[in-house]
Short mmCIF file of C-alpha atoms and ligand atoms in Angstrom, two decimals:
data_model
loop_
_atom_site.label_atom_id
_atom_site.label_comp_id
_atom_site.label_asym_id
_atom_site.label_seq_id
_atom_site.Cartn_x
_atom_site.Cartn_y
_atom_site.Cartn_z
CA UNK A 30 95.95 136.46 94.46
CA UNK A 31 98.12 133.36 93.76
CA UNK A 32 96.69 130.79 90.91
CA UNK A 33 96.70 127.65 92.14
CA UNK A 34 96.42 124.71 90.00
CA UNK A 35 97.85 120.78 89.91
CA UNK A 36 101.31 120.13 88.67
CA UNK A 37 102.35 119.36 85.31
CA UNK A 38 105.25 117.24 84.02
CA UNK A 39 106.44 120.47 82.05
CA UNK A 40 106.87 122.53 85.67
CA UNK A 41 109.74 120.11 86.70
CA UNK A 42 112.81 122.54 85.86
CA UNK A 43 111.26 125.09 87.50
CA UNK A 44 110.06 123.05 90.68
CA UNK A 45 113.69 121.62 91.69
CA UNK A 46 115.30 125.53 91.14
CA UNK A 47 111.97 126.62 93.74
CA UNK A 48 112.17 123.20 96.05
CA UNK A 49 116.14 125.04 96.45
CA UNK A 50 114.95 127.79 97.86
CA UNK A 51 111.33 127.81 99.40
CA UNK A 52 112.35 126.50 102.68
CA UNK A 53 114.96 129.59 103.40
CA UNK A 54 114.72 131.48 106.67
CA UNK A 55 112.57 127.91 108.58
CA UNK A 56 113.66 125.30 110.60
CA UNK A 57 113.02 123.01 107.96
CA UNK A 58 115.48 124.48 105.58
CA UNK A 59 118.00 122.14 104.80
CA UNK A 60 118.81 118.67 106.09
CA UNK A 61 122.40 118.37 105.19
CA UNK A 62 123.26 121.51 103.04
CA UNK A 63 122.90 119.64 99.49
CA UNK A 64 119.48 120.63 97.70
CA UNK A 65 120.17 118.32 94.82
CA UNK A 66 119.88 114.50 97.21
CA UNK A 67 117.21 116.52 99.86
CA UNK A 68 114.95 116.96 96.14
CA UNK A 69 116.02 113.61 95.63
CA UNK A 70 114.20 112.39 98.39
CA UNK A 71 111.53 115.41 99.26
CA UNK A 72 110.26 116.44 95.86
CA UNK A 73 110.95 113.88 93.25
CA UNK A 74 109.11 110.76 94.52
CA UNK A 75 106.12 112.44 94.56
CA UNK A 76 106.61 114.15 90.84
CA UNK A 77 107.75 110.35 89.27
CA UNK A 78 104.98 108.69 91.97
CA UNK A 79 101.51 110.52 92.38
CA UNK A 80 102.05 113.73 89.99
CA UNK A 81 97.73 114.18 90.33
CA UNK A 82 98.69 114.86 94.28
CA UNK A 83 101.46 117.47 93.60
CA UNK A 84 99.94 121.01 93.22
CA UNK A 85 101.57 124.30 92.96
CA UNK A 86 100.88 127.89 93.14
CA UNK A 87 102.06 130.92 90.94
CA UNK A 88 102.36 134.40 91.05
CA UNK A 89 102.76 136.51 87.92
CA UNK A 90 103.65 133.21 86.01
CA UNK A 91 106.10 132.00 88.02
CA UNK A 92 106.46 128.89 90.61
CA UNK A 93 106.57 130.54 94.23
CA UNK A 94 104.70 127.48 96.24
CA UNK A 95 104.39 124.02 96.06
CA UNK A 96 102.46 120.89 98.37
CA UNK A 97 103.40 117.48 97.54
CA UNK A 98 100.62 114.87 98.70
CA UNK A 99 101.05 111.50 98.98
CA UNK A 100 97.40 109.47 99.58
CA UNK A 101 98.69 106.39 100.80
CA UNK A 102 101.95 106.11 102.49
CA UNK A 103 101.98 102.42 103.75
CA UNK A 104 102.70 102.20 99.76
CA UNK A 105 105.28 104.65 98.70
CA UNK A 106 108.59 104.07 99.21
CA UNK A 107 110.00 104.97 103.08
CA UNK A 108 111.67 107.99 104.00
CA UNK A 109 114.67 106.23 105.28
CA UNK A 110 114.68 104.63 101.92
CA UNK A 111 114.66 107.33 99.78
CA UNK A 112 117.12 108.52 101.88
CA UNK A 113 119.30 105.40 101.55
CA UNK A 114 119.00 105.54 98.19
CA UNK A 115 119.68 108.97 97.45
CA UNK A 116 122.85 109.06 99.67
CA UNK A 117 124.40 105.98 97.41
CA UNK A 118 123.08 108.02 94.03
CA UNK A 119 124.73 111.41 95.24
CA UNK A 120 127.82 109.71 96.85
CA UNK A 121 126.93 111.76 100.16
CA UNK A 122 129.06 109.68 102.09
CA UNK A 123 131.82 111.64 100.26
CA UNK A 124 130.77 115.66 101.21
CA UNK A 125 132.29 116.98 104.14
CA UNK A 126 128.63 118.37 104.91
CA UNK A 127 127.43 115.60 104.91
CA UNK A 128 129.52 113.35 107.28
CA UNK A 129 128.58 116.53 109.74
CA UNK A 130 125.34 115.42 109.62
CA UNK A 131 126.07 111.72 110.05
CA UNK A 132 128.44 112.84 112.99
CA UNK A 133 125.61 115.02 114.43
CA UNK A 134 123.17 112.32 113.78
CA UNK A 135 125.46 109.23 115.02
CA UNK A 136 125.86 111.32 118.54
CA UNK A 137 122.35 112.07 118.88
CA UNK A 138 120.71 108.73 118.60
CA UNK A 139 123.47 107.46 121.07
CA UNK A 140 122.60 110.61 123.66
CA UNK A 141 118.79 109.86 123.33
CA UNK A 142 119.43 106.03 123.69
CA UNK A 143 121.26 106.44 126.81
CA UNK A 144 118.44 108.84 127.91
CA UNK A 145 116.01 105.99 127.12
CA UNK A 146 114.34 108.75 124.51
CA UNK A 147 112.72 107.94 121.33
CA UNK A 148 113.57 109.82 118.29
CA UNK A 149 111.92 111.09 114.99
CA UNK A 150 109.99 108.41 113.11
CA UNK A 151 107.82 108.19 110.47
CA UNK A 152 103.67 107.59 110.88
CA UNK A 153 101.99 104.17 110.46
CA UNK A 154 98.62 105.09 111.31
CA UNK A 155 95.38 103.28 109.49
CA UNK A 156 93.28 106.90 110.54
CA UNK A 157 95.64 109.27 108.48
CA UNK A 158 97.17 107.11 105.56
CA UNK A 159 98.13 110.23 103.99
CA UNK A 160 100.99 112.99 104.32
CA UNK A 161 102.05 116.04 102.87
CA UNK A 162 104.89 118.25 102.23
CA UNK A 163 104.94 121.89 101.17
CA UNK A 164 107.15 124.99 101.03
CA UNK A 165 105.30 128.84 100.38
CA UNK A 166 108.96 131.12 98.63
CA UNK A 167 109.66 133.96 101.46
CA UNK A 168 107.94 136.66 99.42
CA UNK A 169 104.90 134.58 98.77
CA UNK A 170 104.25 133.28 102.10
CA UNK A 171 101.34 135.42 104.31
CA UNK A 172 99.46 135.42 100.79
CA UNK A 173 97.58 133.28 100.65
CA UNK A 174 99.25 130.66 98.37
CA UNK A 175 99.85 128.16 101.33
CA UNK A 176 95.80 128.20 102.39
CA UNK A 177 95.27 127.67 98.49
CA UNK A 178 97.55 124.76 98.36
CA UNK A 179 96.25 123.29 101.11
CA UNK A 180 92.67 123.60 100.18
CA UNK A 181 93.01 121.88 97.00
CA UNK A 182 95.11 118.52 98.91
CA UNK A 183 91.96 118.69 101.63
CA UNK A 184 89.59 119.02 98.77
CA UNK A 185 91.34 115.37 96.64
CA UNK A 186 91.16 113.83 100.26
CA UNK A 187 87.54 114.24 100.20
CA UNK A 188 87.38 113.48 96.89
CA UNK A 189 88.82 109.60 97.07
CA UNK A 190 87.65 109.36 100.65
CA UNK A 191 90.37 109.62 102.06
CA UNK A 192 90.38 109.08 106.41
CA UNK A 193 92.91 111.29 106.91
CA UNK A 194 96.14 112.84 107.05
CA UNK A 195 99.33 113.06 108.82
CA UNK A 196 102.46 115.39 108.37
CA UNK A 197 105.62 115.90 110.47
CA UNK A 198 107.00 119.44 110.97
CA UNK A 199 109.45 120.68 113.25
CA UNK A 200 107.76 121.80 116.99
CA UNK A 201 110.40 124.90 116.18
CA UNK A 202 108.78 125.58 112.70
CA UNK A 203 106.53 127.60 114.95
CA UNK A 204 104.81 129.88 111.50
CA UNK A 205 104.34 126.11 110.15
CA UNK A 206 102.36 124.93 112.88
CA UNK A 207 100.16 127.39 113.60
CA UNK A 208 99.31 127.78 109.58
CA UNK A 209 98.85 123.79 109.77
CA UNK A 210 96.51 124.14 113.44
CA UNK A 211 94.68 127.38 110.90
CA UNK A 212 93.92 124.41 108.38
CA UNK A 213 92.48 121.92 110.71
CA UNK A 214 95.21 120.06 111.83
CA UNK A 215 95.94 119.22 114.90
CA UNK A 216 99.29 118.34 116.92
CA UNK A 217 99.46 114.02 117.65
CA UNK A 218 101.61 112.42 120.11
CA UNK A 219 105.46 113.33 121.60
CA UNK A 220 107.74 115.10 120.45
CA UNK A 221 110.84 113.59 119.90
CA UNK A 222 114.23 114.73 118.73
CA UNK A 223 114.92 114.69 115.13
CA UNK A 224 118.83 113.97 114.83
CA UNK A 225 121.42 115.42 112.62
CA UNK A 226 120.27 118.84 112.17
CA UNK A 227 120.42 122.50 114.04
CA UNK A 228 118.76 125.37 114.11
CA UNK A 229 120.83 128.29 114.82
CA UNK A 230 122.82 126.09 116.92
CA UNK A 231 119.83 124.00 118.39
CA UNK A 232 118.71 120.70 118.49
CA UNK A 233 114.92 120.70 116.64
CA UNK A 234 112.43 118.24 117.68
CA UNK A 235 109.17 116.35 115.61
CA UNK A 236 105.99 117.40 115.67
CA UNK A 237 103.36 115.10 113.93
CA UNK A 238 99.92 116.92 113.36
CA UNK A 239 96.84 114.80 112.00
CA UNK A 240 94.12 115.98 110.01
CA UNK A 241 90.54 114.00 109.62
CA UNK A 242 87.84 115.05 107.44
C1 COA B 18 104.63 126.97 106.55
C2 COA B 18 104.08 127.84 105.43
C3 COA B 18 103.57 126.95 104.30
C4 COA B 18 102.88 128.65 105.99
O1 COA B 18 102.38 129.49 105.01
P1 COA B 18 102.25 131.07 105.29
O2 COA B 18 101.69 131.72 104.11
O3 COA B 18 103.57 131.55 105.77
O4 COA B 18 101.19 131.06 106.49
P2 COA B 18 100.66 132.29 107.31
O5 COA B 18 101.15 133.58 106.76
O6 COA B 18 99.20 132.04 107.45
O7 COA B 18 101.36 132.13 108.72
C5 COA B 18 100.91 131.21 109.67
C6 COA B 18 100.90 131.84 111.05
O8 COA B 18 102.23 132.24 111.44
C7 COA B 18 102.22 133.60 111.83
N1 COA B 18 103.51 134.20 111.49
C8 COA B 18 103.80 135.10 110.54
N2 COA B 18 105.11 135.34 110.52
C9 COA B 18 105.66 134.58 111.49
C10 COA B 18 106.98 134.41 111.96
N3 COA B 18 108.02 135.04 111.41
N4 COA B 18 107.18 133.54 112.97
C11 COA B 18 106.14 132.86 113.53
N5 COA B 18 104.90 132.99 113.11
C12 COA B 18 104.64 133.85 112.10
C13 COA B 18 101.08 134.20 111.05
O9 COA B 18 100.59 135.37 111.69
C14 COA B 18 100.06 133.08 111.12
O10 COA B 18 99.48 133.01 112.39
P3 COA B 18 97.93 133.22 112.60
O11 COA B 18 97.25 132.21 111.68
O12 COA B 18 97.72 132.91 114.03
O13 COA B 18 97.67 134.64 112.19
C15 COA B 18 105.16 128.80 104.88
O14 COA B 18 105.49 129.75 105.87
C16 COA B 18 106.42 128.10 104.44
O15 COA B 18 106.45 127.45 103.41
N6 COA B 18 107.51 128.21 105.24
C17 COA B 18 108.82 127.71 104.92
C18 COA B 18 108.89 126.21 104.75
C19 COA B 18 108.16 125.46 105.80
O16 COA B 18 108.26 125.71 106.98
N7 COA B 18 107.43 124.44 105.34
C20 COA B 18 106.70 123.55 106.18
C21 COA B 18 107.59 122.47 106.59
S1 COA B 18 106.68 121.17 107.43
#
């Protein structure tokens, strides 16, 4: 049975090496191929931000899960502006992999606009202030580890009263959402394409799924 217990400062090292990996084999792998920037924006804010709403889980000692909260995300920085700011720090406008993504992304927006579509976008809700993010290693998923995590976010919401919780997975990341609809979320509004990234080859599209004590 995987421990489960909040993070500490001194499991950073070991977080970024398992934030690398724990996403292999989903959808939601990799944005644009370059783990170091995609921490950048996905792992650290929350670690430098609201380290009492980062938990992680551990089998035989080691990291193999982690969920990163976030109770209030009207006031932590955007997601487009972490990712601004993490594509000046890592000069990502200089890796081939990423001006595929840029490409991919540039010619999506333009198809969807001329389809009169909206694409991904993040959540400003007042009824779930809150979001998550969380990754289960391959061998650890099916264990348990993820329900654990989850448990102990749902339990802090309680906690500070929180009136909910959004988070935004991929309508692809089919394991994901049925192991978020298991947990008492449920799926919220369209589903729109998310641009820039592929799945075997295939366009992947938001799904935003709310939770409400
Ligand atoms: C999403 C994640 C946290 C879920 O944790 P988990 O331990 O794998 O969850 P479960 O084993 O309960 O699986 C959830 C459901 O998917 C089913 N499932 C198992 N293997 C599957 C597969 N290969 N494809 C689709 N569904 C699968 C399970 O049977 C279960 O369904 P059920 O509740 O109806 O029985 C974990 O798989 C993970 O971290 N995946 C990689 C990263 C990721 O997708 N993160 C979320 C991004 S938003």
């Amino acid at each position: 049975v995987p421990e489960i217990r909040p993070f500490e400062e001194t499991d950073r090292h070991e977080l970024r090496a398992l934030a690398a990996y724990a996403g292999q084999g989903s959808p939601s792998e990799s944005l644009w191929g370059h783990m170091e920037s995609e921490a950048a924006v996905y792992l650290d804010p929350y670690l430098d931000l609201e380290p009492e709403s980062v938990f992680v889980a551990l089998q035989d000692g080691a990291l193999v899960g982690y969920l990163c909260g976030c109770l209030d995300t009207a006031a932590f920085p955007s997601e487009d502006d972490r990712i601004v700011k993490a594509v000046r720090e890592y000069r990502l406008l200089l890796r081939p992999a990423m001006m595929g993504f840029f490409a991919r992304s540039a010619l999506d927006l333009a198809s969807a606009r001329v389809r009169r579509q909206r694409t991904a976008g993040a959540v400003e809700d007042a009824r779930w202030p809150a979001h998550l993010h969380m990754n289960v290693a391959a061998p650890a998923r099916g264990t348990g580890a993820a329900d654990g995590l989850m448990n102990r976010w749902l339990d802090r919401l309680q906690e500070t009263g929180s009136p909910g919780c959004h988070l935004q997975t991929l309508v692809e990341n089919t394991r994901a959402v049925r192991f978020f609809e298991r947990m008492g979320f449920v799926r919220y509004g369209d589903t729109p394409l998310v641009p820039g990234i592929r799945y075997h080859g295939r366009r992947l599209h938001q799904q935003t799924m709310v939770w409400t004590p």
